PDB file of C-alpha atoms and ligand atoms in Angstrom:
ATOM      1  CA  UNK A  18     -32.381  79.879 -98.480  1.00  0.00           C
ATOM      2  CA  UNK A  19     -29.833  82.608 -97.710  1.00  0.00           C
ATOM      3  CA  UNK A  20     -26.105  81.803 -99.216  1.00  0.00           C
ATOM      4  CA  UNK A  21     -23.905  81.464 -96.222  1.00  0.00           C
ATOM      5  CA  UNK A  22     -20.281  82.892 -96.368  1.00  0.00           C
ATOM      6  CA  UNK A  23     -17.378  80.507 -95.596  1.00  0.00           C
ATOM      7  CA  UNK A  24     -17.817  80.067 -91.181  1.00  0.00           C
ATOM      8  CA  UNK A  25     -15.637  78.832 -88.938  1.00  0.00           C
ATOM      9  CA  UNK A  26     -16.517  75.102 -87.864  1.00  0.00           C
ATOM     10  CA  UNK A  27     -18.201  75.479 -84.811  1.00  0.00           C
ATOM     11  CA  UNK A  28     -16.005  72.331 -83.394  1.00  0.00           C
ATOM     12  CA  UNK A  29     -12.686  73.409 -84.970  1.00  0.00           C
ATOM     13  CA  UNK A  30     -12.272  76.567 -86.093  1.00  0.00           C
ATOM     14  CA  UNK A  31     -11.133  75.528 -89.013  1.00  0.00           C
ATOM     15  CA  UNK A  32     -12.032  76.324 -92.985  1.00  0.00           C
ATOM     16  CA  UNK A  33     -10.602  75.461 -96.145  1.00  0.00           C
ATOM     17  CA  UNK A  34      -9.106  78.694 -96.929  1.00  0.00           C
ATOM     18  CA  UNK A  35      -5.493  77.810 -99.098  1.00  0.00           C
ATOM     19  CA  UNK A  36      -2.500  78.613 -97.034  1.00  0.00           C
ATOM     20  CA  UNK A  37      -1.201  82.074 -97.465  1.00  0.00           C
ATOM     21  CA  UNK A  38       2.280  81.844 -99.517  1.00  0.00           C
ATOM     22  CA  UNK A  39       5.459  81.741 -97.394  1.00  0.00           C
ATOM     23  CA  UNK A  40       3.526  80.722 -93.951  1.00  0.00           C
ATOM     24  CA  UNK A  41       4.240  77.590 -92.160  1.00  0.00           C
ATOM     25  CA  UNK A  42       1.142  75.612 -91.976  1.00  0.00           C
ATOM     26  CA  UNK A  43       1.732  73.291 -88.162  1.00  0.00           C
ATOM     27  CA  UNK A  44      -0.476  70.836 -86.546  1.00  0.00           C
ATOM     28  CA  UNK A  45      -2.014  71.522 -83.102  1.00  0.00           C
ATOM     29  CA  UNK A  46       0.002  68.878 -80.655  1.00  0.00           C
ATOM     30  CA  UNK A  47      -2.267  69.411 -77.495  1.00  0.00           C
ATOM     31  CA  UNK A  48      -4.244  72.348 -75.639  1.00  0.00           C
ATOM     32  CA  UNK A  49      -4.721  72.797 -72.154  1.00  0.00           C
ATOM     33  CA  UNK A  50      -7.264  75.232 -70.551  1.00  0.00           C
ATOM     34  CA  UNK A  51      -6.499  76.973 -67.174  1.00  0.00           C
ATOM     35  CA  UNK A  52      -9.387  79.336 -66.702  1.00  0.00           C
ATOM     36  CA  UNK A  53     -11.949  80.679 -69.072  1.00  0.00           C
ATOM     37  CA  UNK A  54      -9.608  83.227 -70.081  1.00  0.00           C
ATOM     38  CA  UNK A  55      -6.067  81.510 -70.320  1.00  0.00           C
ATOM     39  CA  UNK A  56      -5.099  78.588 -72.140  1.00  0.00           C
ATOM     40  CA  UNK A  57      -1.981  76.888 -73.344  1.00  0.00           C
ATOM     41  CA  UNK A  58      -1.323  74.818 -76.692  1.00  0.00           C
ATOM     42  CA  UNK A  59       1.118  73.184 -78.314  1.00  0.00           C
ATOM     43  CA  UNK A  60       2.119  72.928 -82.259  1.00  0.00           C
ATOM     44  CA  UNK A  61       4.571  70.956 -84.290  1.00  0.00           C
ATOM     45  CA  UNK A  62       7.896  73.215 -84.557  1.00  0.00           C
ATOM     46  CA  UNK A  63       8.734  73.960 -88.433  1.00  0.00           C
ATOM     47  CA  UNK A  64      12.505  72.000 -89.231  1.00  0.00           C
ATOM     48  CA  UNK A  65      13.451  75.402 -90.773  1.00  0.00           C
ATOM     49  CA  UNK A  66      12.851  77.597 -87.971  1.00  0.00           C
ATOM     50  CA  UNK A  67      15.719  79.152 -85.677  1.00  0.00           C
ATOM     51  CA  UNK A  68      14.253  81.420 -82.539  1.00  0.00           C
ATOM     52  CA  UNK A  69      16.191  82.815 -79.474  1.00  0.00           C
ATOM     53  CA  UNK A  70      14.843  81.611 -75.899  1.00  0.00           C
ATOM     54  CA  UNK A  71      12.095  85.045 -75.257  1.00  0.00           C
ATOM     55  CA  UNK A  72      11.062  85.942 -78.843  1.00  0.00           C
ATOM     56  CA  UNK A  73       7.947  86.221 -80.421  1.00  0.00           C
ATOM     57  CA  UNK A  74       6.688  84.733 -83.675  1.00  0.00           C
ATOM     58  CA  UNK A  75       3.127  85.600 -85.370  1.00  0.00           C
ATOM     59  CA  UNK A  76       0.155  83.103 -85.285  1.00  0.00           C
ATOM     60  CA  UNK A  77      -2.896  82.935 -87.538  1.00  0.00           C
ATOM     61  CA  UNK A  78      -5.709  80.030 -87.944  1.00  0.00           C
ATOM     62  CA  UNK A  79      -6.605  78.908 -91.510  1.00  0.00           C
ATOM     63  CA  UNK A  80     -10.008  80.620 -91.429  1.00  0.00           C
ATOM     64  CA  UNK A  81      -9.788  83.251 -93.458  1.00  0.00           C
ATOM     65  CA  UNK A  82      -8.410  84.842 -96.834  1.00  0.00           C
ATOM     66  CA  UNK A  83      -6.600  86.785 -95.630  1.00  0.00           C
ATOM     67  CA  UNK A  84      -5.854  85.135 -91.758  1.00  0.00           C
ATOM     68  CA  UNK A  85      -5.722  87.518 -88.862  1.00  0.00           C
ATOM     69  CA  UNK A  86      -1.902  87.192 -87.192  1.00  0.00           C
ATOM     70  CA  UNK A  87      -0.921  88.185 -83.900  1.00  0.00           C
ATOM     71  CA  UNK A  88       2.253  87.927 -81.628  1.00  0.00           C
ATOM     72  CA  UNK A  89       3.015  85.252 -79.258  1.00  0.00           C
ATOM     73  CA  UNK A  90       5.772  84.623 -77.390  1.00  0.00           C
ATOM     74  CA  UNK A  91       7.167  81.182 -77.572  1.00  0.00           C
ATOM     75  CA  UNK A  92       6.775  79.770 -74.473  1.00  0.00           C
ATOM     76  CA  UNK A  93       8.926  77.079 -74.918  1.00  0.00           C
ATOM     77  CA  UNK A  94      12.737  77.113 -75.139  1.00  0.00           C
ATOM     78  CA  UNK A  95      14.810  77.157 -78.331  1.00  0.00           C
ATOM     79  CA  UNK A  96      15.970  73.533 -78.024  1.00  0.00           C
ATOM     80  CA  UNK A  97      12.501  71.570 -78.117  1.00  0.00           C
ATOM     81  CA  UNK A  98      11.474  69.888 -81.169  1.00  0.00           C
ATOM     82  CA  UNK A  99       7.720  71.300 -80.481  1.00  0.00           C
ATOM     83  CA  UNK A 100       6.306  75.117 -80.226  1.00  0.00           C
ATOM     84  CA  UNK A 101       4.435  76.555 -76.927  1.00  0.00           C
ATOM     85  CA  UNK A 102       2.173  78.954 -76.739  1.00  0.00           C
ATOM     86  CA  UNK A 103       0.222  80.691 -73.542  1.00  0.00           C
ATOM     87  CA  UNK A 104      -2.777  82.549 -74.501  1.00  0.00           C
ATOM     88  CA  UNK A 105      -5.321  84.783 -73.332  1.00  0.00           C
ATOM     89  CA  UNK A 106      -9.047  84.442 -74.510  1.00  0.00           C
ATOM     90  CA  UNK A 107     -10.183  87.265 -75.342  1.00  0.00           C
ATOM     91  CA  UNK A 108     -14.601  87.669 -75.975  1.00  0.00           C
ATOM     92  CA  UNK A 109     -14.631  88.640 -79.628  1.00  0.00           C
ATOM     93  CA  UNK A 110     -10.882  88.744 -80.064  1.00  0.00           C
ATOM     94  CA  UNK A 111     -10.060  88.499 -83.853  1.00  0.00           C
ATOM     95  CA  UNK A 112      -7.789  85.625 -83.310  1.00  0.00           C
ATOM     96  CA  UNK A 113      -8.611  84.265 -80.037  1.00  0.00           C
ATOM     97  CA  UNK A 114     -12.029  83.780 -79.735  1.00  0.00           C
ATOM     98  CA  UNK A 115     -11.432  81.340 -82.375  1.00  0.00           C
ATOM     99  CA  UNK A 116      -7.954  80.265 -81.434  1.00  0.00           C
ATOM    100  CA  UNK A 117      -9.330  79.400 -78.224  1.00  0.00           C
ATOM    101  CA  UNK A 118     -11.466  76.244 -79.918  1.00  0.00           C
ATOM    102  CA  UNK A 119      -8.275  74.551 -81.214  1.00  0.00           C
ATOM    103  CA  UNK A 120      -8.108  70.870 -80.872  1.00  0.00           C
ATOM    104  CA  UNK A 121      -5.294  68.252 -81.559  1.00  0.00           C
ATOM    105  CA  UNK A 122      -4.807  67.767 -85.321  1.00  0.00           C
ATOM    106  CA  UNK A 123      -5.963  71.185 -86.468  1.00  0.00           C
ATOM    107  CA  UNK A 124      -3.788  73.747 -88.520  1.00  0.00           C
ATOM    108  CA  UNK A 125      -2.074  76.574 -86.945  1.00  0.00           C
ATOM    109  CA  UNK A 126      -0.254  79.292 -89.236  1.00  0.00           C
ATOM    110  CA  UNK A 127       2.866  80.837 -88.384  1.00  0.00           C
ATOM    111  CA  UNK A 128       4.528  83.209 -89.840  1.00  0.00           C
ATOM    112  CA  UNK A 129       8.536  82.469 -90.291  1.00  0.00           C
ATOM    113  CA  UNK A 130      10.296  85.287 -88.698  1.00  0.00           C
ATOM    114  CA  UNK A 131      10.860  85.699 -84.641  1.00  0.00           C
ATOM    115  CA  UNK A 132      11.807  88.292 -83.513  1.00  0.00           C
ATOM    116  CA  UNK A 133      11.430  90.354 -79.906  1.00  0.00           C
ATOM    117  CA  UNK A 134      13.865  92.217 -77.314  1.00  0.00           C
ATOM    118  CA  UNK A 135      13.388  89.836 -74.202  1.00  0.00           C
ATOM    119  CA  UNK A 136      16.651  87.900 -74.978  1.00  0.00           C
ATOM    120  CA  UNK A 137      19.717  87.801 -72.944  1.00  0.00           C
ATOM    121  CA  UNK A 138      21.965  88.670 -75.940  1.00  0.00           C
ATOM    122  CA  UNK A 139      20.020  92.439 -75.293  1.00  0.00           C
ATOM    123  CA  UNK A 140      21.594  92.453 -71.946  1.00  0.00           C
ATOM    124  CA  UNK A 141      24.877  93.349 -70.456  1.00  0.00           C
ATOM    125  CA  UNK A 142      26.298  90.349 -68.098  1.00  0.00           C
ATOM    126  CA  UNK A 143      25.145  90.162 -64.720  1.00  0.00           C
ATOM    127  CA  UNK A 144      24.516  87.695 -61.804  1.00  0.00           C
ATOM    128  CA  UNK A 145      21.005  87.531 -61.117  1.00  0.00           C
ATOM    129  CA  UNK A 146      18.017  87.741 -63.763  1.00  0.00           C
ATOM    130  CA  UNK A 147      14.773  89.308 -62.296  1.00  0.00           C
ATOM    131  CA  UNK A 148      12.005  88.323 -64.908  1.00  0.00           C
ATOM    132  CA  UNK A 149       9.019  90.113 -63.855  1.00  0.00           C
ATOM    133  CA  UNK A 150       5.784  89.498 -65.581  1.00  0.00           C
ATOM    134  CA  UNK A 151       1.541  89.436 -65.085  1.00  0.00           C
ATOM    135  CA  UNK A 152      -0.719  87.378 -66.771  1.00  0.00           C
ATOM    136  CA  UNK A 153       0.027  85.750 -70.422  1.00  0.00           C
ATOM    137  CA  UNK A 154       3.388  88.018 -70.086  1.00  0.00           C
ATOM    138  CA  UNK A 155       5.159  84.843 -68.412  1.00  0.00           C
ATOM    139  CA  UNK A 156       5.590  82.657 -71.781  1.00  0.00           C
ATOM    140  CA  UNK A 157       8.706  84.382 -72.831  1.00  0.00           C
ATOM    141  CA  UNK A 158      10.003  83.465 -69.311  1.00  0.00           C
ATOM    142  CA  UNK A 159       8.800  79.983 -70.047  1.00  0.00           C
ATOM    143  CA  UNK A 160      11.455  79.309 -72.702  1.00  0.00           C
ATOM    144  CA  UNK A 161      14.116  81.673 -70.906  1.00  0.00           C
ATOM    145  CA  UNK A 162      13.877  79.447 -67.439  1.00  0.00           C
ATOM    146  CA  UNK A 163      14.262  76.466 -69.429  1.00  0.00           C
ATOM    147  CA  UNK A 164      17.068  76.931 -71.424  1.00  0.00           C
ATOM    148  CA  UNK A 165      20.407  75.805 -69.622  1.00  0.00           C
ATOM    149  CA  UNK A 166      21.712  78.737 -71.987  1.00  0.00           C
ATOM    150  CA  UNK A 167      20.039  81.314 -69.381  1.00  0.00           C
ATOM    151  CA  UNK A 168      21.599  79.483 -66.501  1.00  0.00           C
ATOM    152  CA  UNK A 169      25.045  79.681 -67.855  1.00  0.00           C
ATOM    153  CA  UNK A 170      24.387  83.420 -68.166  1.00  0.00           C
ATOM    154  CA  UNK A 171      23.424  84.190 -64.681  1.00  0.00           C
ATOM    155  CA  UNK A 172      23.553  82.534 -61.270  1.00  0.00           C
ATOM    156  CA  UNK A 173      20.213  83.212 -59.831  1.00  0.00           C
ATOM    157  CA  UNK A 174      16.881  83.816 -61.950  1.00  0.00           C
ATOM    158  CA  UNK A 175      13.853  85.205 -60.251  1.00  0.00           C
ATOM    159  CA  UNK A 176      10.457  84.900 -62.258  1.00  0.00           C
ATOM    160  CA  UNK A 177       7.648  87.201 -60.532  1.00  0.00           C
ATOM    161  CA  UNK A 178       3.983  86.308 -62.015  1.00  0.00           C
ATOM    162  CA  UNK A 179       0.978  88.437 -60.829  1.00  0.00           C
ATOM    163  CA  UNK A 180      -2.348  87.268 -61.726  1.00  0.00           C
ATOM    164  CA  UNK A 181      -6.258  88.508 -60.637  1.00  0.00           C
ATOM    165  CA  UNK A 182      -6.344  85.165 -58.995  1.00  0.00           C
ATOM    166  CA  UNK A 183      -5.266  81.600 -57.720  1.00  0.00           C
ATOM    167  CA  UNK A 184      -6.180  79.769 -60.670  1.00  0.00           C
ATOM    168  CA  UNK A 185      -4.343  81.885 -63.142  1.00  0.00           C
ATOM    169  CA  UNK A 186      -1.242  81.596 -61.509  1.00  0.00           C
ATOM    170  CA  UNK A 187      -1.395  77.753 -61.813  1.00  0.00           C
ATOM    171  CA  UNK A 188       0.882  77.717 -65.344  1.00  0.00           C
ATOM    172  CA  UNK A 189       3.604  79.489 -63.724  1.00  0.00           C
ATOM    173  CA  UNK A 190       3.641  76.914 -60.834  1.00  0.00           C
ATOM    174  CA  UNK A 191       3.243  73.921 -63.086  1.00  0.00           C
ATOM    175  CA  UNK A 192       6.219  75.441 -65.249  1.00  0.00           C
ATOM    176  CA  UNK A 193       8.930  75.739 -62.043  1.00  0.00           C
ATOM    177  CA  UNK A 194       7.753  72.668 -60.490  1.00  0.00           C
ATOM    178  CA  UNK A 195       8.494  70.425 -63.990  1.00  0.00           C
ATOM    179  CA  UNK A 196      11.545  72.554 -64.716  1.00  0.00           C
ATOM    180  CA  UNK A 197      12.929  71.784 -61.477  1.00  0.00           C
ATOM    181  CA  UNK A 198      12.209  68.177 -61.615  1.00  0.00           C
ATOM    182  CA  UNK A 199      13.092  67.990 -65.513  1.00  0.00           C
ATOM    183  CA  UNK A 200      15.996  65.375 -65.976  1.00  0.00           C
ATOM    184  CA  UNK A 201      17.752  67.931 -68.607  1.00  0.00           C
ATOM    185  CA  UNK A 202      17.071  71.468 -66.827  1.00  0.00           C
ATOM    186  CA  UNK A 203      16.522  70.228 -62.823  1.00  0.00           C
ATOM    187  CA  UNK A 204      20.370  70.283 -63.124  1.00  0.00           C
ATOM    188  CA  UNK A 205      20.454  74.119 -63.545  1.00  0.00           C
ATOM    189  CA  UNK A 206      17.456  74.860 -62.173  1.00  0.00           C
ATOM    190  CA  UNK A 207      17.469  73.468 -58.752  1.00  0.00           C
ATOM    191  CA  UNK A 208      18.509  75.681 -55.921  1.00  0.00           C
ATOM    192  CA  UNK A 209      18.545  78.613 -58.717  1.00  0.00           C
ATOM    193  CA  UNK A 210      15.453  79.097 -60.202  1.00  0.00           C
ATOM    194  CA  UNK A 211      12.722  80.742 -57.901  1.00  0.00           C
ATOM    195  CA  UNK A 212       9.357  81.830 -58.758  1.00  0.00           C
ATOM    196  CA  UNK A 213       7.459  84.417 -56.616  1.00  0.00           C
ATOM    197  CA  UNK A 214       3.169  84.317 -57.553  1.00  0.00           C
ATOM    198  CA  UNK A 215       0.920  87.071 -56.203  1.00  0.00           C
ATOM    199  CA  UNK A 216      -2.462  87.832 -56.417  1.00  0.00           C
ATOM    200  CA  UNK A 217      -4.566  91.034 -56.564  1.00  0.00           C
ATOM    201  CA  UNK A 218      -7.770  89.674 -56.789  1.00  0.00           C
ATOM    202  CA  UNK A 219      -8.018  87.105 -54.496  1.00  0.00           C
ATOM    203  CA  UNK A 220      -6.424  86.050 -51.281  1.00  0.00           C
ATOM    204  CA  UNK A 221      -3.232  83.766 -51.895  1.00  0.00           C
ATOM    205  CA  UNK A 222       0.342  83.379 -49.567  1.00  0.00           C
ATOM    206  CA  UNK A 223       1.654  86.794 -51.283  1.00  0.00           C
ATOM    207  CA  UNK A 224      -0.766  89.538 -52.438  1.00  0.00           C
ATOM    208  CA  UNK A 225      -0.404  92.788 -54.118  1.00  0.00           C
ATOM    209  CA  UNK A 226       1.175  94.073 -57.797  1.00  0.00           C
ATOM    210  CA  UNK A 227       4.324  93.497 -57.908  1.00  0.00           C
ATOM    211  CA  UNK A 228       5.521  97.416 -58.391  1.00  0.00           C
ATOM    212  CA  UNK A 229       4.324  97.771 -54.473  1.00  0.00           C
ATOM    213  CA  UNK A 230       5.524  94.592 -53.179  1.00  0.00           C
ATOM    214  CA  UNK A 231       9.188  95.557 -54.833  1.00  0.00           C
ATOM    215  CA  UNK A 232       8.647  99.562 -53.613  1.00  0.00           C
ATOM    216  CA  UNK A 233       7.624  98.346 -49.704  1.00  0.00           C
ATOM    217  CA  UNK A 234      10.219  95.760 -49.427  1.00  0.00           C
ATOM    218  CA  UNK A 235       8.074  93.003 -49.237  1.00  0.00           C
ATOM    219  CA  UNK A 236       9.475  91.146 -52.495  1.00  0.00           C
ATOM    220  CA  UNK A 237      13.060  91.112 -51.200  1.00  0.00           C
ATOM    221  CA  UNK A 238      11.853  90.092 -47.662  1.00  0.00           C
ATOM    222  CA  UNK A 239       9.505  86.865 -48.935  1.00  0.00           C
ATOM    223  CA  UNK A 240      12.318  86.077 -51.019  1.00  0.00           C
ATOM    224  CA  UNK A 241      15.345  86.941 -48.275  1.00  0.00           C
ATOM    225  CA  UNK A 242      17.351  88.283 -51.024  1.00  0.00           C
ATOM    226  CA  UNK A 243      19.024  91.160 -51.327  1.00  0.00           C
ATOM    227  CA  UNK A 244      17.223  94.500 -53.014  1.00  0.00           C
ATOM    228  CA  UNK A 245      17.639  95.240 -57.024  1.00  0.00           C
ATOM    229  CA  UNK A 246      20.986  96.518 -57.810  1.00  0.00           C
ATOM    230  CA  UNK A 247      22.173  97.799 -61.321  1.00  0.00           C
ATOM    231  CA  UNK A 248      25.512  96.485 -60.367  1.00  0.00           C
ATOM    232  CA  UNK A 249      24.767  93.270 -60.243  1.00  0.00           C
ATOM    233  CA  UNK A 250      21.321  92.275 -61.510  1.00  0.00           C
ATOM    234  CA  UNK A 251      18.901  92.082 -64.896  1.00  0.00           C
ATOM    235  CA  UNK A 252      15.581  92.930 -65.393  1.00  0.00           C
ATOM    236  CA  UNK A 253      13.069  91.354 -67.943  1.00  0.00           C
ATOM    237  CA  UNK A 254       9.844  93.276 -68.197  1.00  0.00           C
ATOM    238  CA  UNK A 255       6.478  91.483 -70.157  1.00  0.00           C
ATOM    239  CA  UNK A 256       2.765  92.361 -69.521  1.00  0.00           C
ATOM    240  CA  UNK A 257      -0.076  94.944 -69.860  1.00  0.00           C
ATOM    241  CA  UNK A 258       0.983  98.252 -71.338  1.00  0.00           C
ATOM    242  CA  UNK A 259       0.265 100.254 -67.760  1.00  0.00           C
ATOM    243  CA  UNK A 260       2.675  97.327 -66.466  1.00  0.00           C
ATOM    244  CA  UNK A 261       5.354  97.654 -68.503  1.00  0.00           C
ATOM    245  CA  UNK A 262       5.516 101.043 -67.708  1.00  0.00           C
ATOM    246  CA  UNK A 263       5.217 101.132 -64.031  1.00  0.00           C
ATOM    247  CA  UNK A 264       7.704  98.892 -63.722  1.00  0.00           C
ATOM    248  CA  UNK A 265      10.005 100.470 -66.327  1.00  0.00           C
ATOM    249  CA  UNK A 266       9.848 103.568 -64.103  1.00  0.00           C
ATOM    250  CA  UNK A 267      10.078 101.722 -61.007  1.00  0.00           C
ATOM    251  CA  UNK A 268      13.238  99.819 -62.687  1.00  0.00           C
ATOM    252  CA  UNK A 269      14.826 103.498 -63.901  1.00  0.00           C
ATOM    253  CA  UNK A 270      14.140 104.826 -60.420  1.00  0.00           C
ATOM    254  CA  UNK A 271      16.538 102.396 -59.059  1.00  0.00           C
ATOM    255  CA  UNK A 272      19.221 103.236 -61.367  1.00  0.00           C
ATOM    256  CA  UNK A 273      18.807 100.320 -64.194  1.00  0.00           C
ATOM    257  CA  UNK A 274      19.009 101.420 -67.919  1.00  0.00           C
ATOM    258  CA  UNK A 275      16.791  99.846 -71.131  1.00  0.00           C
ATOM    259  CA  UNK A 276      18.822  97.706 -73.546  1.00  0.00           C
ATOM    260  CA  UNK A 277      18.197  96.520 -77.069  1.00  0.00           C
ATOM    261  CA  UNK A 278      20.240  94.057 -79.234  1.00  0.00           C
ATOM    262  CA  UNK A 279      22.032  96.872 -80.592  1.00  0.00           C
ATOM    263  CA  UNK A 280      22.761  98.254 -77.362  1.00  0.00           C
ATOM    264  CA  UNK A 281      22.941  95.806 -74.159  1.00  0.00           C
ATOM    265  CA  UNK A 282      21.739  97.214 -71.049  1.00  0.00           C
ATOM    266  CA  UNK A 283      20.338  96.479 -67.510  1.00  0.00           C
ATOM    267  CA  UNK A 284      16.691  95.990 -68.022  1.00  0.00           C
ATOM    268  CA  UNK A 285      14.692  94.696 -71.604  1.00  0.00           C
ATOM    269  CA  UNK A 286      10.761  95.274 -71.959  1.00  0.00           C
ATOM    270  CA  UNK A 287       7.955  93.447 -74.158  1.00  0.00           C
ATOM    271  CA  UNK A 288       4.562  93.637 -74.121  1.00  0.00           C
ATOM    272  CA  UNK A 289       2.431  90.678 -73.040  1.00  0.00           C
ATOM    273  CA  UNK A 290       0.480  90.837 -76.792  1.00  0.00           C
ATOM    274  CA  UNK A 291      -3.185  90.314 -76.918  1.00  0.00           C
ATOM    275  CA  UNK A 292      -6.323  90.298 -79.454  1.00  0.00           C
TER     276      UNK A 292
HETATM  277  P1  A2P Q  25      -4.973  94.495 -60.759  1.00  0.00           P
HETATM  278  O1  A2P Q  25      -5.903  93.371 -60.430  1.00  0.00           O
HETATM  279  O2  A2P Q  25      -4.682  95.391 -59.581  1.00  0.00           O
HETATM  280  O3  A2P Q  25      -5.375  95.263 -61.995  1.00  0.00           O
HETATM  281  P2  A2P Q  25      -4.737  91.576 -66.408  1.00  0.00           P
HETATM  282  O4  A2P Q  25      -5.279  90.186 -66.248  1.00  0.00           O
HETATM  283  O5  A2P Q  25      -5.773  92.654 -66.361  1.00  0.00           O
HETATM  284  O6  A2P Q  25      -3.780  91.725 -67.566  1.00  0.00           O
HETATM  285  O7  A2P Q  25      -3.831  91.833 -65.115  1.00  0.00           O
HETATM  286  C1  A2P Q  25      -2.848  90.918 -64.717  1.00  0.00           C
HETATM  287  C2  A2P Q  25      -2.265  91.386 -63.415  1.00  0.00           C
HETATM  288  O8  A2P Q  25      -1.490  92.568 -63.654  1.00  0.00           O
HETATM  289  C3  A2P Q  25      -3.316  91.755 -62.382  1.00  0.00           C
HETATM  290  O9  A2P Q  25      -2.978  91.122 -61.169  1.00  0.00           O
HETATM  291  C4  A2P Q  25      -3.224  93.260 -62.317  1.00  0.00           C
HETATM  292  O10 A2P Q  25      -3.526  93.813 -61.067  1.00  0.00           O
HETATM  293  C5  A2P Q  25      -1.760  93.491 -62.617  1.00  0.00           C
HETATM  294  N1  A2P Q  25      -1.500  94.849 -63.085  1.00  0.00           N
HETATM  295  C6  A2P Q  25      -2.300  95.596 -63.885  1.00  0.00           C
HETATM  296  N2  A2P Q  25      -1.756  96.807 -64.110  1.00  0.00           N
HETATM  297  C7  A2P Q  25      -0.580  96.833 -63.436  1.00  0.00           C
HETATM  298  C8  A2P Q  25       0.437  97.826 -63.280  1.00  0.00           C
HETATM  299  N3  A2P Q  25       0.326  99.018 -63.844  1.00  0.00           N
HETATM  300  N4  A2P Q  25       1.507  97.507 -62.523  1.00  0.00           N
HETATM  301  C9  A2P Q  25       1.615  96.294 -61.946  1.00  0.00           C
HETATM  302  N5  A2P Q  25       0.680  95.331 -62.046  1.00  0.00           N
HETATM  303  C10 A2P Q  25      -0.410  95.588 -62.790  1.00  0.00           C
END
């Protein structure tokens, strides 16, 4: 017989590697798939840890000596006692095509430190927030648009998800529609928060990336709002790398400037991280 090197568990991705030192060690709370390539899960939140609403923090799986860790946003916002997550699958990903077999009960690793630039603290005060995002890129927006922190910041906040198709846009919608009706955050949200979901893949009620839709007008129209304006609004940038860029451009074009923690701006930009 052939020795056989230590393998993930087929059911649980899991091995009985020791837990690197200083790495919190959490429990998986539950998982939800939306497509074959997205999926959301929930961990238990470390007492110690302290995140702003819109950073990232890195996650390994207990399958390795030495664990592979990559950057998620926390999808959820800074006051709940458990941590979000909204994750792509990718096919021989490092971390996610094992990630993606999680099951309630199993270990997650963290590492202790968040950190990222989509946080309002990185921009200068205005009265609408435009958080603009495609794909997995919405989970920092997921803990932004439910923290009454955001509300008390700005008046209005617009979250704009583009997805391939229907069914990947179903997270965002879930996310408005339960923030909305939420007891705790319905009271800011309502009447404040609006989401706008497109499509480029497949045929849904508003189609198109969003750097068109916001260059022909159509955005502002759907929406009956009035266009982007440096004087008074915010931009929050997360996806793809081509994304972030087009829509940087688009966002400089119109007269908006990039902030940073040490220097609060107009717009911030993070990439949607994958692998
Ligand atoms: P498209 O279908 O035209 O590529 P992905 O799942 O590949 O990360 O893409 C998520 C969404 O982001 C897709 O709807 C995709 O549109 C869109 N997208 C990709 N690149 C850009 C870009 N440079 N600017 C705006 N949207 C983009």
């Amino acid at each position: 017989m052939n020795a056989v090197a230590p393998s993930v568990a087929e059911e649980t991705c899991q091995t009985e590697f020791p837990i690197p030192a200083g790495v919190h060690a959490e429990k998986v709370v539950s998982v939800k798939h939306y497509t074959d390539r997205l999926f959301a899960f929930r961990i238990t939140r470390p007492q110690s840890l302290r995140f702003r609403s819109g950073e990232f923090v890195m996650i390994g799986l207990p399958n390795a000596a030495k664990p592979v860790f990559r950057a998620y946003s926390v999808a959820s916002p800074a006051w709940d006692d458990e941590l979000e997550f909204f994750s792509i699958k990718v096919p021989d990903g490092p971390l996610t095509s094992y990630l993606q077999k999680i099951k309630p009960g199993d270990t997650v690793l963290m590492r202790p430190k968040p950190t990222g630039t989509l946080v309002t603290d990185a921009l200068t005060p205005g009265k609408r927030l435009f958080m603009i995002s495609t794909g997995t890129g919405i989970a920092p927006f997921a803990s932004l648009t439910r923290d009454p922190e955001t509300y008390e910041k700005f008046d209005q906040l617009v979250l704009t998800h583009t997805c391939r198709d229907r069914a990947e846009l179903v997270y965002g919608q879930e996310l408005v529609a339960n923030a909305i009706e939420d007891p705790l955050i319905g009271e800011f949200a309502a009447g404040r928060l609006s989401l706008y979901s497109t499509t480029t893949r497949e045929p849904s009620e508003h189609m198109g990336r969003i750097t068109t839709l916001i260059e022909n007008g159509k955005f502002y129209e759907d929406l009956g709002i009035a266009p982007l304006d440096p004087a008074t609004d915010r931009i929050m940038i997360c996806g793809s790398m081509a994304m972030l860029k087009d829509v940087k451009e688009l966002a400089e074009s119109l007269g908006f400037e990039e902030g940073s923690l040490s220097s609060p701006a107009t717009f911030v930009v993070e990439r949607a991280f994958v692998g």
